[in-house]
Amino acid sequence: MLQNTGKLAGYTIFITGASRGIGKAIALKAARDGANVVIAAKTADPHPKLPGTIYTAAAEIEAAGGKALPCIVDVRDEKQINEAVEQAVEKFGGIDILVNNASAINLTGTLETPMKKVDLMLGINLRGTYLTSKLCIPHLLKSKNPHILNLSPPLNLNPIWFKNHTAYTMAKYGMSMCVLGMAEEFRGSIAVNALWPKTGIQTAAMDMLGGSGIDKQCRKVEIVADAAYAIFKQPTSFTGQFVIDEDILKKEGIKDFDVYAVEPGHPLLPDFFLDQQPEDLARQMEEHGATPAFKSRKTSADSATTGPVSDMFNIIRGLLSSDIVKTTQGVYRFDLSGDHAGVWYIDLKNDAGSAGSGEPPVKADVVMTLDSSDFIKMFGGRLKPTMAFMSGKLKIKGDMGLAIKLEKMMAMMKSKL
């Protein structure tokens, strides 16, 4: 691993999303030099599924040798960012480095992505990065070696990285476009760069996307932290670069990358937006024991987007409403066999609901397995779910109460056909 040199001692680093994962790892790396770290993140109270808060991160930073300032910050909120910046300047005397790490991800296609999710990703990834940079730049300009580092990918315009999750790619590339523009705008004054991992990194987000078994195909967050540290050591003339973690560490003389592996010697999963295609990533995940929660959507020529099941889901999407979501509170997955085999979902738990082909955006509460012809009959009002279940045509795994609630939607469907 890359050794600390003490170069960041006394520097003030403002990091968004620093309560866990990559953001916290960068904070701890800087803290070992004696840096001041502003933890700008939303999690003040323990999250039921995600580790860490701004306060637990602050305790770790101070234990590592740094000084910490935990600030409750939603990067979509200009007032909260401004207050955090003012607190940082008042407490530490300025800001030397900004790390735009906060990010939201939702790997679904255009029809399956609710606008609330689109707004969330654009608001955090693009607008949040732009806004935080804008508010920090006046203070960065006073620093002797200021840096802005965005955790975002190279601008790979190959359509394969758009077709399955256009909204996410637009939002993430927005962070990269901030690098492109601001690096030129502040050339000679502030170094503005992007950093992206060559492989999958073990984080809560990766666990969500890859499921069980994904961790052994990943590297630890420390490799990204070491790469960020290597960038911070560069002069402001090092700017406008889209850095890959492994590449810069090789230039720093690192030869043994097994120390960064969760399971040394195990094949590693390439990260998104590089050269390997998404289909290959999903296949590699499965070959080594993981279950990817993302897979490329089928083309319009495939049965997933044409045929009677697709037609049925077009009607279902037209019936979705916040009222149905409020009264149902369930996520359903349908594993269909037969002439129109495939995986479909109905989310009646989040936002105003969503429905479409592929895995549900969150873990399903109910999984229904049946022939595609019986699915069409059920939602067309010609086969009651209870009869399908009793006759063995329908297998249900999960909350039976939620399975019964779905009959309400089926009754509405019947009136539309």
Coordinates of C-alpha atoms in Angstrom, one line a residue:
M1 CA 0.0 0.0 0.0
L2 CA 1.0 3.6 -0.5
Q3 CA 2.8 5.0 2.6
N4 CA 1.7 8.3 4.2
T5 CA 4.3 11.0 4.0
G6 CA 2.8 13.7 6.2
K7 CA 2.3 16.0 3.2
L8 CA -1.4 16.6 4.1
A9 CA -0.6 17.7 7.7
G10 CA -2.7 20.8 8.5
Y11 CA -4.6 20.6 5.2
T12 CA -8.4 20.9 5.3
I13 CA -10.3 18.4 3.2
F14 CA -14.0 18.8 2.6
I15 CA -15.5 15.4 1.6
T16 CA -19.1 14.7 0.7
G17 CA -20.5 11.3 1.5
A18 CA -17.7 10.7 4.0
S19 CA -19.6 8.7 6.6
R20 CA -18.8 5.4 5.0
G21 CA -17.2 3.6 2.1
I22 CA -14.8 5.3 -0.3
G23 CA -15.4 8.8 1.2
K24 CA -14.5 7.6 4.7
A25 CA -11.5 5.7 3.5
I26 CA -10.1 8.9 1.8
A27 CA -10.8 10.8 5.1
L28 CA -8.9 8.2 7.2
K29 CA -5.9 8.3 4.8
A30 CA -5.7 12.0 5.1
A31 CA -6.2 11.9 8.8
R32 CA -3.1 9.7 9.2
D33 CA -1.1 12.7 8.0
G34 CA -2.8 15.0 10.5
A35 CA -5.3 16.6 8.1
N36 CA -8.5 18.4 9.1
V37 CA -11.5 16.6 7.6
V38 CA -15.0 18.0 7.1
I39 CA -17.4 15.1 6.9
A40 CA -20.3 16.4 4.8
A41 CA -22.9 13.7 4.7
K42 CA -26.6 13.0 5.5
T43 CA -26.3 10.2 8.0
A44 CA -26.6 11.6 11.5
D45 CA -28.5 8.7 13.0
P46 CA -27.7 5.1 12.5
H47 CA -29.1 3.7 9.3
P48 CA -30.9 0.3 9.6
K49 CA -29.0 -1.2 6.6
L50 CA -25.9 0.9 6.1
P51 CA -22.9 1.3 8.5
G52 CA -21.7 4.5 10.1
T53 CA -22.8 8.0 10.8
I54 CA -21.0 11.4 10.5
Y55 CA -20.2 11.1 14.2
T56 CA -18.7 7.6 14.1
A57 CA -16.6 8.6 11.1
A58 CA -15.4 11.7 13.0
A59 CA -14.4 9.5 15.9
E60 CA -12.4 7.2 13.6
I61 CA -10.7 10.2 11.9
E62 CA -9.6 11.7 15.2
A63 CA -8.4 8.3 16.4
A64 CA -6.3 8.1 13.2
G65 CA -4.6 11.4 14.0
G66 CA -6.7 14.0 12.2
K67 CA -9.2 16.6 13.3
A68 CA -12.8 16.2 12.3
L69 CA -15.8 18.4 11.7
P70 CA -19.0 16.4 11.2
C71 CA -21.7 18.4 9.3
I72 CA -25.2 17.2 8.3
V73 CA -25.2 17.9 4.6
D74 CA -27.6 16.9 1.8
V75 CA -25.7 18.1 -1.3
R76 CA -29.0 19.1 -2.9
D77 CA -29.4 21.7 -0.2
E78 CA -27.5 24.9 -0.9
K79 CA -28.1 26.2 2.6
Q80 CA -26.7 23.1 4.3
I81 CA -23.6 23.1 2.0
N82 CA -23.0 26.8 2.6
E83 CA -23.2 26.4 6.4
A84 CA -20.8 23.5 6.3
V85 CA -18.3 25.5 4.2
E86 CA -18.6 28.4 6.6
Q87 CA -18.1 26.2 9.6
A88 CA -15.0 24.6 8.0
V89 CA -13.5 28.0 7.3
E90 CA -14.2 29.2 10.8
K91 CA -12.8 26.1 12.5
F92 CA -9.8 25.3 10.3
G93 CA -9.1 28.6 8.5
G94 CA -9.9 27.6 5.0
I95 CA -10.4 24.7 2.6
D96 CA -7.5 23.1 0.6
I97 CA -9.1 20.0 -1.0
L98 CA -12.7 19.2 -2.0
V99 CA -13.7 15.6 -2.7
N100 CA -17.0 15.2 -4.4
N101 CA -17.8 11.6 -3.4
A102 CA -21.6 11.7 -2.7
S103 CA -23.5 9.8 -5.3
A104 CA -26.8 8.0 -6.0
I105 CA -27.2 5.0 -8.2
N106 CA -30.2 3.3 -9.8
L107 CA -29.5 0.9 -12.7
T108 CA -32.8 0.7 -14.5
G109 CA -34.0 1.5 -18.0
T110 CA -36.0 4.6 -19.0
L111 CA -39.4 3.1 -18.6
E112 CA -38.6 1.5 -15.2
T113 CA -37.0 4.5 -13.6
P114 CA -39.4 6.8 -11.7
M115 CA -38.8 10.5 -12.2
K116 CA -38.2 10.8 -8.4
K117 CA -35.1 8.5 -8.9
V118 CA -34.0 10.5 -11.9
D119 CA -34.2 13.7 -9.9
L120 CA -32.4 12.1 -7.0
M121 CA -29.4 11.0 -9.2
L122 CA -29.2 14.3 -11.1
G123 CA -29.6 16.3 -7.9
I124 CA -26.9 14.5 -6.0
N125 CA -24.4 13.4 -8.7
L126 CA -24.5 16.4 -11.1
R127 CA -26.1 19.4 -9.3
G128 CA -24.6 18.4 -5.9
T129 CA -21.1 18.2 -7.3
Y130 CA -21.5 21.5 -9.2
L131 CA -23.0 23.3 -6.2
T132 CA -20.4 22.1 -3.7
S133 CA -17.6 23.0 -6.0
K134 CA -19.1 26.4 -6.6
L135 CA -19.3 27.2 -2.9
C136 CA -15.8 25.8 -2.1
I137 CA -13.9 27.4 -5.0
P138 CA -13.6 30.9 -3.4
H139 CA -11.8 29.3 -0.5
L140 CA -9.8 26.8 -2.6
L141 CA -8.4 29.8 -4.6
K142 CA -6.7 30.9 -1.3
S143 CA -4.9 27.6 -0.8
K144 CA -1.3 27.0 -1.7
N145 CA -2.1 23.7 -3.6
P146 CA -5.8 23.4 -4.0
H147 CA -7.5 20.3 -5.5
I148 CA -11.0 19.2 -6.5
L149 CA -11.4 15.5 -6.9
N150 CA -14.6 14.0 -8.3
L151 CA -15.3 10.2 -7.9
S152 CA -16.5 9.8 -11.5
P153 CA -15.6 7.8 -14.6
P154 CA -13.8 8.7 -17.8
L155 CA -16.3 10.0 -20.4
N156 CA -16.7 6.8 -22.4
L157 CA -19.4 7.6 -25.0
N158 CA -19.9 4.0 -26.1
P159 CA -23.7 3.5 -26.2
I160 CA -23.4 0.3 -24.2
W161 CA -22.9 2.4 -21.1
F162 CA -26.1 4.3 -21.8
K163 CA -28.7 1.8 -23.1
N164 CA -29.4 0.0 -19.8
H165 CA -29.4 2.9 -17.3
T166 CA -29.5 6.2 -19.2
A167 CA -30.4 8.3 -16.2
Y168 CA -27.6 7.0 -14.0
T169 CA -25.0 7.4 -16.8
M170 CA -26.2 11.0 -17.5
A171 CA -25.9 11.9 -13.8
K172 CA -22.5 10.2 -13.3
Y173 CA -21.1 11.7 -16.5
G174 CA -22.3 15.1 -15.2
M175 CA -19.7 14.8 -12.5
S176 CA -17.1 14.1 -15.1
M177 CA -18.2 17.0 -17.2
C178 CA -17.6 19.2 -14.2
V179 CA -14.0 18.0 -14.2
L180 CA -13.7 18.8 -17.9
G181 CA -15.1 22.3 -17.6
M182 CA -13.7 23.4 -14.3
A183 CA -10.2 22.1 -15.0
E184 CA -10.0 24.4 -17.9
E185 CA -11.8 27.3 -16.2
F186 CA -9.4 27.3 -13.2
R187 CA -6.3 26.0 -15.0
G188 CA -3.2 27.3 -13.1
S189 CA -5.2 28.0 -10.0
I190 CA -7.0 24.7 -8.9
A191 CA -6.3 21.1 -9.9
V192 CA -9.6 19.5 -10.9
N193 CA -9.5 15.8 -11.6
A194 CA -11.6 12.6 -11.6
L195 CA -10.8 9.3 -10.0
W196 CA -12.3 5.9 -10.9
P197 CA -11.5 2.4 -9.8
K198 CA -10.3 -0.2 -12.3
T199 CA -12.2 -2.9 -10.5
G200 CA -15.2 -3.3 -8.4
I201 CA -14.8 -1.9 -4.9
Q202 CA -16.4 -3.5 -1.8
T203 CA -18.9 -1.0 -0.6
A204 CA -22.6 -1.1 0.4
A205 CA -23.5 0.0 -3.1
M206 CA -21.6 -2.9 -4.7
D207 CA -23.2 -5.4 -2.2
M208 CA -26.6 -4.1 -3.4
L209 CA -25.7 -4.4 -7.1
G210 CA -23.8 -7.7 -6.9
G211 CA -25.6 -9.5 -4.1
S212 CA -24.0 -12.3 -2.1
G213 CA -20.6 -13.5 -3.4
I214 CA -19.6 -10.2 -5.0
D215 CA -17.2 -9.2 -2.3
K216 CA -14.4 -11.7 -3.2
Q217 CA -14.4 -10.2 -6.8
C218 CA -13.6 -6.7 -5.4
R219 CA -10.8 -4.7 -4.0
K220 CA -11.0 -2.8 -0.7
V221 CA -11.8 0.9 -0.5
E222 CA -8.1 1.5 0.6
I223 CA -6.9 1.3 -3.1
V224 CA -9.1 4.3 -4.0
A225 CA -8.0 6.2 -0.9
D226 CA -4.3 5.6 -1.8
A227 CA -4.9 6.8 -5.4
A228 CA -6.6 9.9 -4.1
Y229 CA -3.7 10.6 -1.8
A230 CA -1.3 10.2 -4.8
I231 CA -3.4 12.8 -6.7
F232 CA -3.4 15.3 -3.7
K233 CA 0.5 15.2 -3.8
Q234 CA 0.5 16.5 -7.3
P235 CA 0.9 20.2 -8.2
T236 CA -2.0 22.2 -9.6
S237 CA -0.5 21.7 -13.1
F238 CA -1.8 18.1 -12.8
T239 CA -5.4 18.9 -13.9
G240 CA -8.2 17.7 -16.2
Q241 CA -7.1 14.1 -15.7
F242 CA -9.4 11.1 -15.6
V243 CA -7.3 8.9 -13.3
I244 CA -7.7 5.1 -12.9
D245 CA -6.7 4.0 -9.4
E246 CA -4.4 1.2 -10.4
D247 CA -2.6 3.3 -13.1
I248 CA -1.5 6.1 -10.8
L249 CA -0.5 3.7 -8.0
K250 CA 1.8 1.9 -10.5
K251 CA 3.4 5.3 -11.2
E252 CA 3.9 5.6 -7.5
G253 CA 5.8 2.4 -7.5
I254 CA 3.2 0.0 -6.2
K255 CA 3.6 -3.5 -7.6
D256 CA 1.7 -5.7 -5.2
F257 CA -2.0 -5.1 -5.7
D258 CA -3.0 -8.3 -3.9
V259 CA -2.9 -6.3 -0.7
Y260 CA -5.9 -4.4 -1.9
A261 CA -7.9 -7.5 -2.8
V262 CA -10.7 -8.7 -0.5
E263 CA -9.7 -12.3 -1.5
P264 CA -6.1 -12.2 -2.9
G265 CA -5.7 -14.2 -6.0
H266 CA -9.4 -14.3 -6.9
P267 CA -10.4 -13.0 -10.3
L268 CA -11.4 -9.3 -10.1
L269 CA -14.5 -7.7 -11.6
P270 CA -13.8 -4.7 -13.9
D271 CA -15.7 -1.6 -13.0
F272 CA -18.4 0.2 -15.1
F273 CA -17.6 2.6 -17.9
L274 CA -14.3 1.1 -18.8
D275 CA -13.7 -1.3 -21.8
Q276 CA -15.5 -4.4 -20.7
Q277 CA -19.2 -4.7 -21.7
P278 CA -22.0 -4.9 -19.1
E279 CA -23.0 -8.3 -20.4
D280 CA -19.5 -9.6 -19.7
L281 CA -19.6 -8.1 -16.2
A282 CA -22.8 -9.8 -15.3
R283 CA -21.5 -13.1 -16.7
Q284 CA -18.3 -12.8 -14.7
M285 CA -20.2 -12.0 -11.5
E286 CA -22.3 -15.2 -12.0
E287 CA -19.3 -17.4 -12.9
H288 CA -17.6 -16.5 -9.6
G289 CA -20.6 -17.0 -7.4
A290 CA -22.4 -13.6 -7.3
T291 CA -25.9 -12.6 -8.3
P292 CA -25.9 -9.3 -10.2
A293 CA -28.9 -7.1 -9.5
F294 CA -28.3 -5.5 -12.9
K295 CA -28.4 -7.1 -16.3
S296 CA -28.7 -5.5 -19.7
R297 CA -32.3 -5.0 -20.8
K298 CA -33.4 -7.0 -23.8
T299 CA -33.7 -5.3 -27.1
S300 CA -37.0 -4.5 -28.7
A301 CA -36.7 -7.7 -30.7
D302 CA -36.8 -9.8 -27.6
S303 CA -39.9 -11.1 -25.8
A304 CA -39.1 -8.9 -22.8
T305 CA -40.3 -5.8 -24.6
T306 CA -42.8 -7.2 -27.0
G307 CA -45.7 -9.7 -26.7
P308 CA -48.6 -10.2 -24.4
V309 CA -46.7 -9.9 -21.1
S310 CA -45.1 -6.6 -22.2
D311 CA -48.6 -5.4 -23.3
M312 CA -49.9 -6.4 -19.8
F313 CA -47.2 -4.4 -18.1
N314 CA -47.9 -1.4 -20.2
I315 CA -51.4 -1.4 -18.7
I316 CA -50.1 -2.0 -15.2
R317 CA -47.8 1.0 -15.5
G318 CA -50.8 3.1 -16.4
L319 CA -52.6 2.0 -13.2
L320 CA -49.8 2.8 -10.8
S321 CA -50.5 5.6 -8.3
S322 CA -49.3 6.8 -4.9
D323 CA -52.6 5.5 -3.4
I324 CA -52.0 2.0 -4.6
V325 CA -48.5 2.1 -3.3
K326 CA -49.7 3.5 0.1
T327 CA -52.3 0.7 0.6
T328 CA -50.1 -2.2 -0.8
Q329 CA -46.5 -1.6 0.4
G330 CA -45.0 -4.6 -1.4
V331 CA -42.5 -5.3 -4.1
Y332 CA -43.3 -8.3 -6.4
R333 CA -41.1 -10.3 -8.7
F334 CA -42.5 -12.6 -11.3
D335 CA -40.4 -15.5 -12.6
L336 CA -42.2 -16.5 -15.8
S337 CA -41.6 -19.7 -17.8
G338 CA -43.1 -20.9 -21.1
D339 CA -43.5 -19.0 -24.4
H340 CA -42.7 -15.6 -22.9
A341 CA -40.2 -16.5 -20.2
G342 CA -38.5 -13.8 -18.3
V343 CA -38.2 -11.9 -15.0
W344 CA -40.6 -9.0 -14.3
Y345 CA -41.5 -6.9 -11.3
I346 CA -44.1 -4.5 -9.8
D347 CA -42.9 -2.1 -7.1
L348 CA -45.9 -1.0 -5.0
K349 CA -43.7 0.1 -2.1
N350 CA -41.6 3.0 -3.3
D351 CA -42.4 6.5 -4.7
A352 CA -45.4 6.3 -7.0
G353 CA -44.7 2.7 -8.0
S354 CA -42.9 1.2 -11.0
A355 CA -43.1 -1.9 -13.1
G356 CA -41.1 -3.5 -15.9
S357 CA -38.8 -6.2 -17.0
G358 CA -35.8 -7.4 -15.1
E359 CA -35.0 -7.5 -11.4
P360 CA -36.9 -5.1 -9.1
P361 CA -34.9 -2.0 -8.0
V362 CA -35.0 -3.3 -4.4
K363 CA -35.4 -6.8 -2.9
A364 CA -38.7 -8.3 -3.6
D365 CA -41.1 -9.1 -0.7
V366 CA -42.9 -11.7 -2.8
V367 CA -41.6 -13.9 -5.6
M368 CA -44.3 -15.6 -7.8
T369 CA -43.2 -18.4 -10.2
L370 CA -45.6 -19.4 -12.9
D371 CA -46.1 -20.0 -16.7
S372 CA -46.3 -16.8 -18.7
S373 CA -49.7 -17.9 -20.1
D374 CA -51.1 -18.2 -16.5
F375 CA -49.7 -14.8 -15.6
I376 CA -51.6 -13.3 -18.6
K377 CA -54.8 -15.1 -17.4
M378 CA -54.4 -13.9 -13.8
F379 CA -53.9 -10.3 -14.7
G380 CA -56.6 -10.5 -17.3
G381 CA -59.1 -11.7 -14.7
R382 CA -59.5 -15.2 -16.1
L383 CA -57.6 -17.0 -13.3
K384 CA -57.8 -16.2 -9.6
P385 CA -54.4 -16.3 -7.9
T386 CA -55.8 -18.4 -5.1
M387 CA -57.0 -21.1 -7.6
A388 CA -53.7 -20.9 -9.4
F389 CA -51.9 -21.4 -6.1
M390 CA -54.1 -24.3 -5.0
S391 CA -53.8 -26.0 -8.3
G392 CA -50.0 -25.8 -8.3
K393 CA -49.8 -23.4 -11.3
L394 CA -48.5 -20.6 -9.1
K395 CA -45.7 -20.9 -6.5
I396 CA -45.4 -18.1 -4.0
K397 CA -42.4 -17.3 -1.9
G398 CA -42.6 -14.5 0.7
D399 CA -45.4 -12.6 2.3
M400 CA -48.7 -14.3 1.5
G401 CA -50.6 -11.3 2.8
L402 CA -49.0 -9.1 0.2
A403 CA -49.7 -11.8 -2.5
I404 CA -53.4 -11.4 -1.6
K405 CA -53.2 -7.6 -1.8
L406 CA -52.1 -7.9 -5.4
E407 CA -55.6 -9.2 -6.3
K408 CA -56.8 -5.6 -6.0
M409 CA -54.6 -4.5 -8.9
M410 CA -55.8 -7.6 -10.9
A411 CA -59.4 -6.5 -10.4
M412 CA -58.5 -3.0 -11.7
M413 CA -56.8 -4.7 -14.6
K414 CA -59.9 -6.7 -15.5
S415 CA -61.9 -3.4 -15.9
K416 CA -59.3 -2.1 -18.3
L417 CA -59.3 -5.1 -20.6

